GROMACS .gro file of C-alpha atoms in nm:
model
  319
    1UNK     CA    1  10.337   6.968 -14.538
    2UNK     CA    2  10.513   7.207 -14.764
    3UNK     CA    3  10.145   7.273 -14.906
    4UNK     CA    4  10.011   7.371 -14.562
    5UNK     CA    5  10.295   7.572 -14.461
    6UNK     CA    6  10.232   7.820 -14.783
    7UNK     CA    7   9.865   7.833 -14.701
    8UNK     CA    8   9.954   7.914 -14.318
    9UNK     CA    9  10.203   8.190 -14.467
   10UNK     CA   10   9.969   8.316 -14.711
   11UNK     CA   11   9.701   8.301 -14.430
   12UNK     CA   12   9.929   8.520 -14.173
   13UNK     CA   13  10.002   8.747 -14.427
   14UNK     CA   14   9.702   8.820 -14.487
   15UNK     CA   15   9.546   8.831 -14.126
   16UNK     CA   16   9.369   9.185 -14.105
   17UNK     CA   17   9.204   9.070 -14.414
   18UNK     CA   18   9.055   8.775 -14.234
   19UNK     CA   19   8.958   8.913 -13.907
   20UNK     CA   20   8.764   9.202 -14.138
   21UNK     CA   21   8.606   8.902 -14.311
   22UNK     CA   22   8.503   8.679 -14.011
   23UNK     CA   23   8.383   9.009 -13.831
   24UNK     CA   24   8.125   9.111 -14.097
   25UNK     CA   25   8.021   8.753 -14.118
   26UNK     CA   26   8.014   8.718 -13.741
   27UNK     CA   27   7.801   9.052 -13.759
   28UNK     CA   28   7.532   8.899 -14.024
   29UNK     CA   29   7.504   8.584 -13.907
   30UNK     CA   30   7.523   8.582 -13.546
   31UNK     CA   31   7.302   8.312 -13.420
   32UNK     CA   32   7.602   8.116 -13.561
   33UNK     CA   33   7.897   8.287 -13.444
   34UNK     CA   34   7.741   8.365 -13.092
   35UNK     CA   35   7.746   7.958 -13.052
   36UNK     CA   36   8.129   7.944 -13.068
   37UNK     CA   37   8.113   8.211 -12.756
   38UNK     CA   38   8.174   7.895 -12.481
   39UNK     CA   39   8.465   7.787 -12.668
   40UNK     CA   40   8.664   8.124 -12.658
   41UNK     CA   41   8.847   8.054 -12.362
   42UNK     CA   42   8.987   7.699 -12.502
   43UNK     CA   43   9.050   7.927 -12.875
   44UNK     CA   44   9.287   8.144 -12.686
   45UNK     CA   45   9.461   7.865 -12.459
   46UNK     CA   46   9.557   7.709 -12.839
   47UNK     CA   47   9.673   8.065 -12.962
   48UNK     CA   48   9.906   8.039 -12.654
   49UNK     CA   49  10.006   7.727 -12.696
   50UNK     CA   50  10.166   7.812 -13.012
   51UNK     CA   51  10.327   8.050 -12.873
   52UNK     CA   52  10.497   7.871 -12.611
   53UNK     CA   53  10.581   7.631 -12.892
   54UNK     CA   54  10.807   7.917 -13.105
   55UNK     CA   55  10.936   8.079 -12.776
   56UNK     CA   56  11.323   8.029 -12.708
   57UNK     CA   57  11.566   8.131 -12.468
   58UNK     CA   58  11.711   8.354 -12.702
   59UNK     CA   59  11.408   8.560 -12.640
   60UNK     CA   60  11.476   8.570 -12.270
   61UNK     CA   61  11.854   8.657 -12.297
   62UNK     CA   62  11.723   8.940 -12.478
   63UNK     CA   63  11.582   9.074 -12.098
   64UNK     CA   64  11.940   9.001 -11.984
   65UNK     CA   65  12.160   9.138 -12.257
   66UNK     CA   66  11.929   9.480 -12.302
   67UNK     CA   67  11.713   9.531 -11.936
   68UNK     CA   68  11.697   9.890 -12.006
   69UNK     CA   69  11.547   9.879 -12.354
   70UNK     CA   70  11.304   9.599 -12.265
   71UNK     CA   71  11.218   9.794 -11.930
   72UNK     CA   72  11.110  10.060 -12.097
   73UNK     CA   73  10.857   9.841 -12.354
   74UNK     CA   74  10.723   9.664 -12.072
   75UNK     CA   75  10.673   9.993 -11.860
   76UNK     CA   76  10.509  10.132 -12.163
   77UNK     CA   77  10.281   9.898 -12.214
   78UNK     CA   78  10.124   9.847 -11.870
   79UNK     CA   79  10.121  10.260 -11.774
   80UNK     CA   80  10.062  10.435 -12.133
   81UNK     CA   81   9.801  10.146 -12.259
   82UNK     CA   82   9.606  10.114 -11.901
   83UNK     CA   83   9.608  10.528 -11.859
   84UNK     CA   84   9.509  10.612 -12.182
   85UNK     CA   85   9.228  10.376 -12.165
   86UNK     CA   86   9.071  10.537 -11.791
   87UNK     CA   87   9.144  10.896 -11.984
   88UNK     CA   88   8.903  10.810 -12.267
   89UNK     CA   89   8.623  10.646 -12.049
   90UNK     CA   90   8.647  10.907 -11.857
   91UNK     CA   91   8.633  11.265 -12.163
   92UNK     CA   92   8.445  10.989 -12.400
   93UNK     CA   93   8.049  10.914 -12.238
   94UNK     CA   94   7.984  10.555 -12.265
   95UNK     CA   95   7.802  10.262 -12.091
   96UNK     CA   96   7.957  10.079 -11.790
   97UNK     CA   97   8.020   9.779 -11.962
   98UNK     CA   98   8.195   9.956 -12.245
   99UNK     CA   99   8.422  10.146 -12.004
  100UNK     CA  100   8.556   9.798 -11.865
  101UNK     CA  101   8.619   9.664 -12.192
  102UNK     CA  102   8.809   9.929 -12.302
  103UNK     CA  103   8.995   9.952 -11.940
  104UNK     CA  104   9.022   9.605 -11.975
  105UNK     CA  105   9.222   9.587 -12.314
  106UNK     CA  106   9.391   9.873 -12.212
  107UNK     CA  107   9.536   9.646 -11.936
  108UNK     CA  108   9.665   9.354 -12.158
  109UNK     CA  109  10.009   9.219 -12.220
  110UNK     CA  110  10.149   9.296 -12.593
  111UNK     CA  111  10.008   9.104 -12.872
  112UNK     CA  112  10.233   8.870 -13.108
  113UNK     CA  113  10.089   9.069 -13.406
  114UNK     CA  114  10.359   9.316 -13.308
  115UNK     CA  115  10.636   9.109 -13.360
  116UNK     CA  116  10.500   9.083 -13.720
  117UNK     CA  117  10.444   9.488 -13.761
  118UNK     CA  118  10.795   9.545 -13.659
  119UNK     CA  119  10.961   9.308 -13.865
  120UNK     CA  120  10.768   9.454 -14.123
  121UNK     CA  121  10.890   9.802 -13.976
  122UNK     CA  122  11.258   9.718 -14.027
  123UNK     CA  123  11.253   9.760 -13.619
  124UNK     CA  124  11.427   9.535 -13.393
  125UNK     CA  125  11.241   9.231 -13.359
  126UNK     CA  126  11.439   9.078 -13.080
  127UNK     CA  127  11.375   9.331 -12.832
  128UNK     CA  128  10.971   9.328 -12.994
  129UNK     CA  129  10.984   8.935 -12.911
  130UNK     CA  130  11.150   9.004 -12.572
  131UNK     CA  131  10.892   9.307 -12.478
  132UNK     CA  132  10.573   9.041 -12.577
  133UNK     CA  133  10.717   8.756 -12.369
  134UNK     CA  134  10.748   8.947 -12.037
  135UNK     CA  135  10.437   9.103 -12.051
  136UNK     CA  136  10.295   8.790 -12.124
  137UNK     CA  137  10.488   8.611 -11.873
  138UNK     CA  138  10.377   8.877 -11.586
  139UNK     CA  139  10.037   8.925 -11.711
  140UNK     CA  140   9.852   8.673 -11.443
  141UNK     CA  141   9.995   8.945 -11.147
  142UNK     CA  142   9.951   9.309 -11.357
  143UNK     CA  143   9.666   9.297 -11.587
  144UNK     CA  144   9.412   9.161 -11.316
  145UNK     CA  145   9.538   9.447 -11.010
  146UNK     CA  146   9.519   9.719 -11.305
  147UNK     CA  147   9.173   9.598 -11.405
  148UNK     CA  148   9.072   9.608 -11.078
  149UNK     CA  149   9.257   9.914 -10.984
  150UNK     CA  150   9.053  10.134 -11.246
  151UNK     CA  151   8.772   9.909 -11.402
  152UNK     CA  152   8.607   9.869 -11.023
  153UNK     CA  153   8.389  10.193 -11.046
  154UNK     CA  154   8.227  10.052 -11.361
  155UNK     CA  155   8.191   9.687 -11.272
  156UNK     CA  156   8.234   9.458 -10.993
  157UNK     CA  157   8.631   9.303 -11.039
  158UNK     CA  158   8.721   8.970 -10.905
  159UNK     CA  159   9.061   9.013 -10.954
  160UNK     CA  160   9.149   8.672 -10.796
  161UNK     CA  161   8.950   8.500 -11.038
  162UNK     CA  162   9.088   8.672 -11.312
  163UNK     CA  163   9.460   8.591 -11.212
  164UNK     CA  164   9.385   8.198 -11.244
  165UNK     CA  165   9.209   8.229 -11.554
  166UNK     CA  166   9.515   8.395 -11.697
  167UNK     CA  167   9.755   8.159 -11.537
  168UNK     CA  168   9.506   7.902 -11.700
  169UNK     CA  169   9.457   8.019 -12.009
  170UNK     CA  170   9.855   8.192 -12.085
  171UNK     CA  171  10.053   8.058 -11.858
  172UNK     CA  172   9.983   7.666 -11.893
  173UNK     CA  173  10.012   7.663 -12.229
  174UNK     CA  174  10.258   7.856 -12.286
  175UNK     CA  175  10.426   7.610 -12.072
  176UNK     CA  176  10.344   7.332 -12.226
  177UNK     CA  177  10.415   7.442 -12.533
  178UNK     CA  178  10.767   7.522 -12.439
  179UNK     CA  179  10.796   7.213 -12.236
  180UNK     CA  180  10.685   6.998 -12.603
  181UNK     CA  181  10.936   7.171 -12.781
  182UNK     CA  182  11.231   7.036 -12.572
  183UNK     CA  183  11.092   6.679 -12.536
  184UNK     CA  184  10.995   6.702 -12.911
  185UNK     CA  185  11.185   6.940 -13.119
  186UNK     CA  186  11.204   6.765 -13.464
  187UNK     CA  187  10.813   6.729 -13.450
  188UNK     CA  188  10.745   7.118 -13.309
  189UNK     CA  189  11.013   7.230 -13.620
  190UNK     CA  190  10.804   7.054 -13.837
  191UNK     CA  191  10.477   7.168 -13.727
  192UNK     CA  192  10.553   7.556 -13.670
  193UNK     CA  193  10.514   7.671 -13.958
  194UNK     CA  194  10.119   7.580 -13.997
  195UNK     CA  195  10.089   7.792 -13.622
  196UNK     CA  196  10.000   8.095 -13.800
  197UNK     CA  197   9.741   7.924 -13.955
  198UNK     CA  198   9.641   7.770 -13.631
  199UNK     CA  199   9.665   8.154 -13.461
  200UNK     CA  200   9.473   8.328 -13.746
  201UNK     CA  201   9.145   8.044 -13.739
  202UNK     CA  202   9.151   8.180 -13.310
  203UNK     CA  203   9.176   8.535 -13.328
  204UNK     CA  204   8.908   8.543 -13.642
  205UNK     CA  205   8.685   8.269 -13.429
  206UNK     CA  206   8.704   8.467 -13.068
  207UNK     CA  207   8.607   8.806 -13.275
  208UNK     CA  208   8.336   8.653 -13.482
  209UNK     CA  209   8.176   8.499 -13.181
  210UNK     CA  210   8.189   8.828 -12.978
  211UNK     CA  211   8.044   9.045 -13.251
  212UNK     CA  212   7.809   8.767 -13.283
  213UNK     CA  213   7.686   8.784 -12.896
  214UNK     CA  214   7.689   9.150 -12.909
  215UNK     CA  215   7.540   9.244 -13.244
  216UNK     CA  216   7.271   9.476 -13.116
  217UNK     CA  217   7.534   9.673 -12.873
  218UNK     CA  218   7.717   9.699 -13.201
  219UNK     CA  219   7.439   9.882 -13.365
  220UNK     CA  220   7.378  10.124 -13.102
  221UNK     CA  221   7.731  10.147 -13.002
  222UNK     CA  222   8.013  10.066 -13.228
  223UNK     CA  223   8.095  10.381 -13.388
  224UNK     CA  224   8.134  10.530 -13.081
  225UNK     CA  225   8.345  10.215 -12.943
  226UNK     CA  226   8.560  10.238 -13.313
  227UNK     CA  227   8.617  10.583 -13.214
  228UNK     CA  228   8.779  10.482 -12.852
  229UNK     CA  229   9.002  10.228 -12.996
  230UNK     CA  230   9.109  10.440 -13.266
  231UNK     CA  231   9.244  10.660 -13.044
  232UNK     CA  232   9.360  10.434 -12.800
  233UNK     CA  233   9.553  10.266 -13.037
  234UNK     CA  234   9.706  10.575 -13.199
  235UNK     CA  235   9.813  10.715 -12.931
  236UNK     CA  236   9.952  10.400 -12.779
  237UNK     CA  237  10.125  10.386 -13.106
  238UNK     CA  238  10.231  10.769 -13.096
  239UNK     CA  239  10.327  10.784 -12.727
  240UNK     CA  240  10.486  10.460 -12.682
  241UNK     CA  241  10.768  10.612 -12.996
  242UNK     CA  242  10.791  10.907 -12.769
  243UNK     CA  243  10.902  10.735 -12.460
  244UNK     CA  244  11.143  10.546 -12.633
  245UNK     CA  245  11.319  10.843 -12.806
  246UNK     CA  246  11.248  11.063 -12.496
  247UNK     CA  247  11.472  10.762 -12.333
  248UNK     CA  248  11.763  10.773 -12.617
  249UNK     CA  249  11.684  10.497 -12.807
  250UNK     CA  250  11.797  10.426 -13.135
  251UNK     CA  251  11.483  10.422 -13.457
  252UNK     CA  252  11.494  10.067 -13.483
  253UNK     CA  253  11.390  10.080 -13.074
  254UNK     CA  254  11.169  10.315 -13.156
  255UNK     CA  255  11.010  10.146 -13.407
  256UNK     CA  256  10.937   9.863 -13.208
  257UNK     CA  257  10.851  10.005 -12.879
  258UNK     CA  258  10.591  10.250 -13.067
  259UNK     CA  259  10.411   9.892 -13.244
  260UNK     CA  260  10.465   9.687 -12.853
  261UNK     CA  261  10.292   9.924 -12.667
  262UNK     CA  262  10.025  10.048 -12.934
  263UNK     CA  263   9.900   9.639 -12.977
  264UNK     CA  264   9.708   9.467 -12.716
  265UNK     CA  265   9.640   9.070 -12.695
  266UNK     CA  266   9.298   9.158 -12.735
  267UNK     CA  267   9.209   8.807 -12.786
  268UNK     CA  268   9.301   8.756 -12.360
  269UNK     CA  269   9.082   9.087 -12.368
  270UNK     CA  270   8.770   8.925 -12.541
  271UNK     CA  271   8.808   8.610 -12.333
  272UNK     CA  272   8.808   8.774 -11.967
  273UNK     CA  273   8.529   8.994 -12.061
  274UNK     CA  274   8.347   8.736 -12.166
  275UNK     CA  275   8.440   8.517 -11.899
  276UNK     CA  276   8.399   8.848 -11.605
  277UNK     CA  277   8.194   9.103 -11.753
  278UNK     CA  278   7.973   9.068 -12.000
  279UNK     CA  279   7.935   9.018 -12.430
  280UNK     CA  280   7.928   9.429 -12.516
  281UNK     CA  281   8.283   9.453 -12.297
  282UNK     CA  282   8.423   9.211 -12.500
  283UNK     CA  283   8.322   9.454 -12.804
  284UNK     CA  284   8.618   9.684 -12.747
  285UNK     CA  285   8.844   9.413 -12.742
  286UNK     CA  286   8.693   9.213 -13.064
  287UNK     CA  287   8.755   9.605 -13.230
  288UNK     CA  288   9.087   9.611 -13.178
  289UNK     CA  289   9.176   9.260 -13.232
  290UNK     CA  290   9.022   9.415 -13.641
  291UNK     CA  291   9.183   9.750 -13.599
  292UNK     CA  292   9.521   9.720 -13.474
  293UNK     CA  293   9.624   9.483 -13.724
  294UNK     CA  294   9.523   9.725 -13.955
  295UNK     CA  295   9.660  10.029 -13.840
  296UNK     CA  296   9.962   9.836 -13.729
  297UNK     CA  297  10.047   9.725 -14.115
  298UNK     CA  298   9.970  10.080 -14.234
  299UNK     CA  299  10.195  10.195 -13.953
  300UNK     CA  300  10.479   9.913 -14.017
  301UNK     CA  301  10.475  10.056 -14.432
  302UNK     CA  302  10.523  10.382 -14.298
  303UNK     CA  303  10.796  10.342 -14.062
  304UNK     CA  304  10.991  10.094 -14.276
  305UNK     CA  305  11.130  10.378 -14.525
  306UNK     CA  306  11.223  10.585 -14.186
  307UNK     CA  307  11.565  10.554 -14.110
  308UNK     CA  308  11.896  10.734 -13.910
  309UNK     CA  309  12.073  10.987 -14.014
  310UNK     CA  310  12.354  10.777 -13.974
  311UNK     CA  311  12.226  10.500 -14.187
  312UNK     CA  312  12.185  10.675 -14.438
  313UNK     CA  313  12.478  10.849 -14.411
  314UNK     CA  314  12.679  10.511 -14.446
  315UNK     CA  315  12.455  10.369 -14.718
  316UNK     CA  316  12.533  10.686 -14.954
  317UNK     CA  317  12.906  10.623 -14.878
  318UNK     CA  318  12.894  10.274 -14.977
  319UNK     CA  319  12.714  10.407 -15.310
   0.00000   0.00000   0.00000
């Protein structure tokens, strides 16, 4: 066990690295990839699984102790993320299908790669954990009325459908998984620490078979489609730090509000596109799920030697 727990560590560690990998791989050998496409939606119900398996009700006093801080993460996320995204479909030409998928992303709860980045960050992870499972909790209501709010004029929205698939797909097994963990909490100890490895093999799966299904869009498209999640994600990142120090709080807020709002589940993105729209609006989503962990590790190593005045202040005393 102790062997599989340092390959799942090693294996989270290095998770940008992997998603790169299986991308390219999914991109030159897609009649492969393209056949894991029917399983994504089962992939991402696993992913969430896991999640309900670590989550605690630590995370949820969190919301209690600290409602403004987490307000303001959650607030970020579903009005920066969504706007941003109908601002750059609508200054950036691109193809209807495109358009949704990048609405569509735009309209996801946080991802858990964030609580990662802002450990990494030297942030504060609790309110990072608490931000990621309230947007995940309230995802089955929000994401489907915003997609259908501004993805409509590009594609047809069934925004019923969409909320069941979520509830399906997040909120089941995240409930299960929480559920397990009481009934069974010597064996879910045990077993979490091989989840990473079991969340790294789903995201890298899910983008491999969309990139896969949509190689050809890829080719005509994708630098273009690179281009809008670049900046979506940058300034998700760069406005999300904003409204958190336009709002007084602290760095360490900062920090993790900035990562929260700036990283998407983009694996719940790939899987209702696929599922609702169609393989090339699942391309913006498969982008991110390889770009965000990138720019969110280059963004963590920047931020982490960032600190207070006051910090410092105290740590040259001490010296």
């Amino acid at each position: 066990m102790k062997s599989l727990a340092s390959i799942s560590s090693f294996v989270g560690k290095t998770f940008a690295a992997w998603v790169i990998l299986f991308a390219v791989l999914g991109f030159f050998f897609p009649d492969t990839f393209k056949q894991i496409g029917p399983w994504i939606v089962t992939l991402l119900s696993i992913i969430m699984f896991g999640m309900g398996l670590t989550l605690s009700v630590d995370d949820f006093r969190e919301v209690v102790r600290r409602p403004f801080d987490v307000m303001i993460g959650v607030l970020g996320q579903f009005i920066i993320m969504p706007l941003l995204a109908v601002l750059l479909t609508r200054i950036i030409p691109m193809p209807p299908e495109v358009a949704a998928g990048v609405i569509l992303v735009g309209c996801c709860p946080g991802g858990t790669s964030s609580n990662v980045m802002t450990y990494l960050s030297k942030g504060d992870v609790a309110l990072s954990v608490a931000c990621t499972s309230v947007t995940t909790l309230v995802a089955p209501i929000v994401t489907p009325f915003l997609v259908w709010l501004f993805a409509s004029q590009y594609l047809p929205v069934d925004g019923w459908a969409m909320f069941i698939s979520i509830v399906k797909v997040v909120l089941v097994p995240l409930a299960l998984g929480a559920m397990l963990q009481k009934l069974l909490p010597g064996v879910v100890k045990a077993a979490v620490p091989a989840l990473p490895l079991v969340s790294v093999i789903g995201i890298v799966l899910i983008v491999a078979a969309v990139v896969g299904a949509s190689k050809a869009s890829i080719v005509q498209s994708g630098l273009m489609i690179f281009a809008v999640v670049l900046l979506h994600n940058g300034l998700g990142y760069l406005l999300g730090f904003f409204a958190a120090k336009a709002t007084g709080l602290s760095l360490s807020k900062r920090k993790a509000i900035a990562i929260e709002v700036g990283m998407q589940n983009s694996g719940l993105g790939a899987a209702l596109a696929t599922a609702y729209f169609s393989p090339l609006a699942a391309v913006p989503s498969a982008i991110f799920s390889v770009w965000h962990n990138i720019s969110g590790a280059l963004l963590a190593n920047w931020f982490s030697g960032r600190e207070e005045e006051g910090d410092k202040l105290a740590e040259n005393k001490l010296a």
